[in-house]
CSV table of C-alpha atoms in Angstrom, one decimal:
chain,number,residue,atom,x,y,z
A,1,UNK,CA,-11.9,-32.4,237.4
A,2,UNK,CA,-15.0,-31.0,235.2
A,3,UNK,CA,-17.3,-28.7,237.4
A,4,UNK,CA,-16.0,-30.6,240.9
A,5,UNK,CA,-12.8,-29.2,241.9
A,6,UNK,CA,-11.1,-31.8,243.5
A,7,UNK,CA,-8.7,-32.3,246.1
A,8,UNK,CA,-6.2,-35.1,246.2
A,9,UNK,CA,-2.3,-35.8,247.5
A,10,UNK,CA,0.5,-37.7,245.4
A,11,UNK,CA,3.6,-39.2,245.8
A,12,UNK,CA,6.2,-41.1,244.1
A,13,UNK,CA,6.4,-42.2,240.4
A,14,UNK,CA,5.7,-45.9,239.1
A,15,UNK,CA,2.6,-48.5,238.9
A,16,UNK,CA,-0.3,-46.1,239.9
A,17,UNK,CA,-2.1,-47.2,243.2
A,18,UNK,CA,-5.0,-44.9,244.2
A,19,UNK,CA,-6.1,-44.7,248.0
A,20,UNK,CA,-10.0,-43.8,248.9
A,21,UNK,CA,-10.7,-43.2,252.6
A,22,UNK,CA,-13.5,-44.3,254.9
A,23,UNK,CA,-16.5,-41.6,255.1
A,24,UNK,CA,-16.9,-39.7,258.5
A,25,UNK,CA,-16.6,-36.3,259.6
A,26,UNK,CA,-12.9,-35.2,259.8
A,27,UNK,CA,-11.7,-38.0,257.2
A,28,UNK,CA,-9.7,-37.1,254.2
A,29,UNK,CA,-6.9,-38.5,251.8
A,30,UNK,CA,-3.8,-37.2,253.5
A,31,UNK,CA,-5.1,-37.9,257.3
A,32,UNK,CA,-6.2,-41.4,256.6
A,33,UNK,CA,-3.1,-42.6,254.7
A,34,UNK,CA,-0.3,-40.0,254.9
A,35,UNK,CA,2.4,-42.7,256.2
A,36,UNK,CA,1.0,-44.7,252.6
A,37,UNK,CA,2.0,-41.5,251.0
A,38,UNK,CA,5.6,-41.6,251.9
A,39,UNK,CA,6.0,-45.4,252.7
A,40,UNK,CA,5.3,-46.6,249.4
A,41,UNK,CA,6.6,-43.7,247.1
A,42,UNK,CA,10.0,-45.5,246.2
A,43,UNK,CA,8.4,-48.2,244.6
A,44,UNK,CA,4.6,-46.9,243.4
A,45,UNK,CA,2.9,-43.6,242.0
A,46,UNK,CA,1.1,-43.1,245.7
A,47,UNK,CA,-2.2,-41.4,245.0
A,48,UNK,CA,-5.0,-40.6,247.9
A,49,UNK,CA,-7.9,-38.4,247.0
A,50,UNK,CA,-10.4,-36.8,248.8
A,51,UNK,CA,-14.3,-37.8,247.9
A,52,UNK,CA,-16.9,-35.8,247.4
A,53,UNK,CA,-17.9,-33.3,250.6
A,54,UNK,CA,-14.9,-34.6,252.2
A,55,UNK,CA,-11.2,-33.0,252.5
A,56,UNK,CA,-10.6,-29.8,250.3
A,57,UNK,CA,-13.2,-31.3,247.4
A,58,UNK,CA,-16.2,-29.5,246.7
A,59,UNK,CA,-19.4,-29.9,248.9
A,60,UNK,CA,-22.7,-29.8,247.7
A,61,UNK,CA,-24.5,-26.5,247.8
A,62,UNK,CA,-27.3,-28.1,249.7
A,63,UNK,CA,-24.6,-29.4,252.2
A,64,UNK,CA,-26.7,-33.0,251.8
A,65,UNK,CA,-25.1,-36.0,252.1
A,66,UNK,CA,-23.5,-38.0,248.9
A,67,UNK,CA,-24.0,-41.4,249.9
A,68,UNK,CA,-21.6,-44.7,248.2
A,69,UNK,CA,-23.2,-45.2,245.3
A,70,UNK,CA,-23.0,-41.5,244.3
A,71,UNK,CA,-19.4,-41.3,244.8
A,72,UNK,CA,-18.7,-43.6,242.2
A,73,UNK,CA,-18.7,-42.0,239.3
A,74,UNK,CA,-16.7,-38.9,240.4
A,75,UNK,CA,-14.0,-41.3,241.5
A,76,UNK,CA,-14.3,-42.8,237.8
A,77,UNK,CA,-13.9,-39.5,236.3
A,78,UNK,CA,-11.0,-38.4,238.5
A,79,UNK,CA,-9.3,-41.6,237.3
A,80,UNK,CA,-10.1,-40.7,233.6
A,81,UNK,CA,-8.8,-37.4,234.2
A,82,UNK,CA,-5.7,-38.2,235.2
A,83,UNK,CA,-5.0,-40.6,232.4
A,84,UNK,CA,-4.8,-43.6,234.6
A,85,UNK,CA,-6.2,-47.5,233.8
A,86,UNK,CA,-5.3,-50.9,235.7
A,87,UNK,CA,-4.6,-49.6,238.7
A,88,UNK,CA,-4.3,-51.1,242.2
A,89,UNK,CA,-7.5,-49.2,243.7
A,90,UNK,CA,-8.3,-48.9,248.0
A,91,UNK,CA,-10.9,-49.0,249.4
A,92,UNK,CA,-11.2,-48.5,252.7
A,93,UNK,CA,-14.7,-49.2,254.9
A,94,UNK,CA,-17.3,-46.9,253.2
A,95,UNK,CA,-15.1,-46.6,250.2
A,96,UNK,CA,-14.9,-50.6,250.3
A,97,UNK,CA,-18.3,-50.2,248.3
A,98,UNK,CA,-17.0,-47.7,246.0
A,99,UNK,CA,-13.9,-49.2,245.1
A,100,UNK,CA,-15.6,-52.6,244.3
A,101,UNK,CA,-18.9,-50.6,242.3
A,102,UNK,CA,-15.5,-49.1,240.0
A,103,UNK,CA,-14.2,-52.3,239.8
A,104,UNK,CA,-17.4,-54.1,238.3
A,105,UNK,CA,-18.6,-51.2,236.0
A,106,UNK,CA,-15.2,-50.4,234.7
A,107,UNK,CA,-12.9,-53.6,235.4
A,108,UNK,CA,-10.9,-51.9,232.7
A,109,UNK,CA,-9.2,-49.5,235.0
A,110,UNK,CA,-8.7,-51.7,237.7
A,111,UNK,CA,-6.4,-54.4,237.8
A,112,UNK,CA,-6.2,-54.9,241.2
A,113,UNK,CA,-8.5,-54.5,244.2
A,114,UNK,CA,-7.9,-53.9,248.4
A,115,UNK,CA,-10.4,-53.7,250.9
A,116,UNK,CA,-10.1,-52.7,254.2
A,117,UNK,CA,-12.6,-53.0,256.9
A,118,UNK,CA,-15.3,-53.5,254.3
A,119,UNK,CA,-18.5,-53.9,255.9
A,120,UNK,CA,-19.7,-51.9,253.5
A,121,UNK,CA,-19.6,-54.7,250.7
A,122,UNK,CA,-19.9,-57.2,253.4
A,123,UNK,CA,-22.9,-60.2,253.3
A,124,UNK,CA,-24.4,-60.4,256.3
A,125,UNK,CA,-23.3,-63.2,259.0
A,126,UNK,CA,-27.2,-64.3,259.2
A,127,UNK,CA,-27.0,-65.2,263.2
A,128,UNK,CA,-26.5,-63.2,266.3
A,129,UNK,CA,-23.5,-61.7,265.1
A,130,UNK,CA,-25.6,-59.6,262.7
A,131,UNK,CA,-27.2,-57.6,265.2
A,132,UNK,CA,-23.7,-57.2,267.6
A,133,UNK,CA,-22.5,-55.3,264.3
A,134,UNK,CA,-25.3,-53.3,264.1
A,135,UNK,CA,-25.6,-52.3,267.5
A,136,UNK,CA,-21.5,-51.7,267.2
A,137,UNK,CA,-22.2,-49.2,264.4
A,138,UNK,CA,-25.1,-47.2,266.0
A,139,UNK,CA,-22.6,-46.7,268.7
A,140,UNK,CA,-19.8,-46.0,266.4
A,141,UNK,CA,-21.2,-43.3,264.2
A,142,UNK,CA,-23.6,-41.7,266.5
A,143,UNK,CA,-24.1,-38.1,264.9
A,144,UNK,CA,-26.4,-36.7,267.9
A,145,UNK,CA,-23.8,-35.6,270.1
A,146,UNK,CA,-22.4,-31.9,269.5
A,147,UNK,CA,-19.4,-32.0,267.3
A,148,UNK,CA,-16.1,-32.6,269.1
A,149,UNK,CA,-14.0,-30.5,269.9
A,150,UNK,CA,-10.0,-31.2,268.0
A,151,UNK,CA,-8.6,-33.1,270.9
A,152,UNK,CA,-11.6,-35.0,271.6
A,153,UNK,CA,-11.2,-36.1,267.8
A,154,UNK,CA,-7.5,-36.4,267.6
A,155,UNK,CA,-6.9,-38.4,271.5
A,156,UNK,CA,-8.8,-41.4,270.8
A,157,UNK,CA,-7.3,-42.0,267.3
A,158,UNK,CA,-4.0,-41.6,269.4
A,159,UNK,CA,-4.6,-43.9,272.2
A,160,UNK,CA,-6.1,-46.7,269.6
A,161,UNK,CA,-3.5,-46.4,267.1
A,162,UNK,CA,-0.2,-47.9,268.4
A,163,UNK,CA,1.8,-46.2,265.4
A,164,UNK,CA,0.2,-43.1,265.6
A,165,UNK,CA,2.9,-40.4,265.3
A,166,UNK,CA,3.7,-36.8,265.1
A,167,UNK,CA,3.3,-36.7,260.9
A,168,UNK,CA,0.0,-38.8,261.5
A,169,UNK,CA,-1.5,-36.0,264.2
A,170,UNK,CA,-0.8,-32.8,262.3
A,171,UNK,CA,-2.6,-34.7,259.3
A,172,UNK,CA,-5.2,-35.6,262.1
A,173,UNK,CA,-5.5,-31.9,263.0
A,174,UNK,CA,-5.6,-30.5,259.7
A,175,UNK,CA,-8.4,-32.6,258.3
A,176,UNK,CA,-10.3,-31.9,261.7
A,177,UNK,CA,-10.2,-28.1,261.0
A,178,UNK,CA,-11.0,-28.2,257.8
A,179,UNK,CA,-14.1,-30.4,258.4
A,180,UNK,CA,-15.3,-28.2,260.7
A,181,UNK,CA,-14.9,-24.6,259.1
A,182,UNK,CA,-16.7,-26.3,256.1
A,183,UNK,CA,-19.3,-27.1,258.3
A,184,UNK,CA,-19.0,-31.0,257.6
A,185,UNK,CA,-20.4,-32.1,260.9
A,186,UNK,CA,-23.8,-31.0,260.1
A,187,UNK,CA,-24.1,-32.8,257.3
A,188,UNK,CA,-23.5,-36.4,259.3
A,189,UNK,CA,-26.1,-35.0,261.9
A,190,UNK,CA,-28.8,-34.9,258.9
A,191,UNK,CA,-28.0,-38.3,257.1
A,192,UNK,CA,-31.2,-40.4,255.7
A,193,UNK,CA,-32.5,-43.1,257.5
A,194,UNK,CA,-30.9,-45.1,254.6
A,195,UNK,CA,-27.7,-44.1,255.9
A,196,UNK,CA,-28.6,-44.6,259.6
A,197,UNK,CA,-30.3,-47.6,260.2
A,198,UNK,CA,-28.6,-50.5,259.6
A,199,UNK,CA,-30.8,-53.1,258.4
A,200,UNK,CA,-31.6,-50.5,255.3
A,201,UNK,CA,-27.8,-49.5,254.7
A,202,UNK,CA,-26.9,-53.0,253.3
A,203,UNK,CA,-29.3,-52.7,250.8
A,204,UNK,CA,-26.9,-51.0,248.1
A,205,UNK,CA,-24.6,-53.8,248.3
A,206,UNK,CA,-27.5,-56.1,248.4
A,207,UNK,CA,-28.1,-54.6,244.9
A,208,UNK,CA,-24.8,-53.2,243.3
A,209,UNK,CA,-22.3,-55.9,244.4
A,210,UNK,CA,-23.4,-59.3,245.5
A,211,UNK,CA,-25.2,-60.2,242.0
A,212,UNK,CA,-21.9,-58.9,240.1
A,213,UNK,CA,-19.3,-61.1,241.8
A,214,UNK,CA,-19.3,-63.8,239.7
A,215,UNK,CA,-19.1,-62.2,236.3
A,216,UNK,CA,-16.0,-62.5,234.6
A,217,UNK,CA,-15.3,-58.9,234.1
A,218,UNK,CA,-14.9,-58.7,237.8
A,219,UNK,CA,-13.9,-61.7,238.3
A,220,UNK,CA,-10.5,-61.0,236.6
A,221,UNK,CA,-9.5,-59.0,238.8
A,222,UNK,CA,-7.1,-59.6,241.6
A,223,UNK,CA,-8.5,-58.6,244.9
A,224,UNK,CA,-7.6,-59.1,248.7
A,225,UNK,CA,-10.3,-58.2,251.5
């Protein structure tokens, strides 16, 4: 895909729908929706690509961290280059954001629009529930620690995830290796303080989703959060 080789798993033929994963050391396409992959092939083109630094896609040279908003476009060109418009386009947590940013700026190749678990295109509460979440996500992607080691990646995804599985682990597993050959790890332990501290990480959406909702080029488009 131009200069950025980029990695990405397909399945099926049909209505394209196109899969992004959550950011986070270890995710990628396959491991975050393999049982999409084969689940939904009979009746849909099935297509799940890893984002930039993430998966078998090309890292930055500097190994610094692409944050939402710079994902977008190379999502936008992977969907030019393989020829596809009005698709049904995923987004799931930190690709929430991205998904929807596609959506606005080019509503022409999206027809329809999933989030999942998207606090990152979520308002904020404005009570006390603001600062649980925060406090929930400090704890939740806490990049001090050393790097895990594979089981101490894989077991709790096992033990949280009723429908885990066998095809579900060795996708696990995979994407954990090659996170941590590529040395992905350190670039979560040098994220900005934009990327870090809550109160500052809502800003993008602050600015490149709320004042877009309500004009009718997004607005035409089906979505379900």
């Amino acid at each position: 895909m131009g200069s950025i080789c980029t990695s990405y798993c397909e399945n099926g033929s049909g209505q394209p729908i196109l899969f992004l994963h959550g950011a986070g050391f270890g995710a990628d396409g396959k491991s975050s929706f393999v049982r999409r992959l084969n689940g939904l092939s009979d009746r849909l083109r099935v297509i799940a690509v890893d984002q930039l630094h993430i998966g078998e896609t090309d890292y930055p040279p500097d190994l610094k961290y692409i944050n939402r908003l710079g994902r977008v476009d190379h999502v936008i060109r992977f969907i030019e280059d393989l020829g596809l418009k009005q698709i049904t386009l995923v987004g799931h947590s930190e690709e929430a954001f991205v998904a929807t940013r596609i959506a606005i700026v080019r509503p022409d190749l999206v027809a329809n629009l999933i989030l999942l678990t998207a606090s990152s295109t979520s308002p904020a509460f404005g009570d006390h529930r603001d600062e649980a979440w925060m406090q929930a996500r400090r704890r939740a992607y806490d990049w001090s620690n050393p790097m895990p080691t594979e089981e101490e990646h894989v077991s709790p995804q096992r033990e949280a995830t009723g429908v885990f599985g066998g095809d579900v682990e060795e996708a696990e597993r995979e994407a954990y290796r090659r996170a941590a050959a590529r040395r992905q790890y350190s670039i979560f332990q040098s994220l900005s303080v934009e990327e870090t501290d809550p109160r500052l990480y809502v800003m993008l959406q602050q600015r490149y989703i709320f004042p877009y909702l309500d004009r009718p080029s997004y607005a035409d488009i089906n979505y379900l959060v």
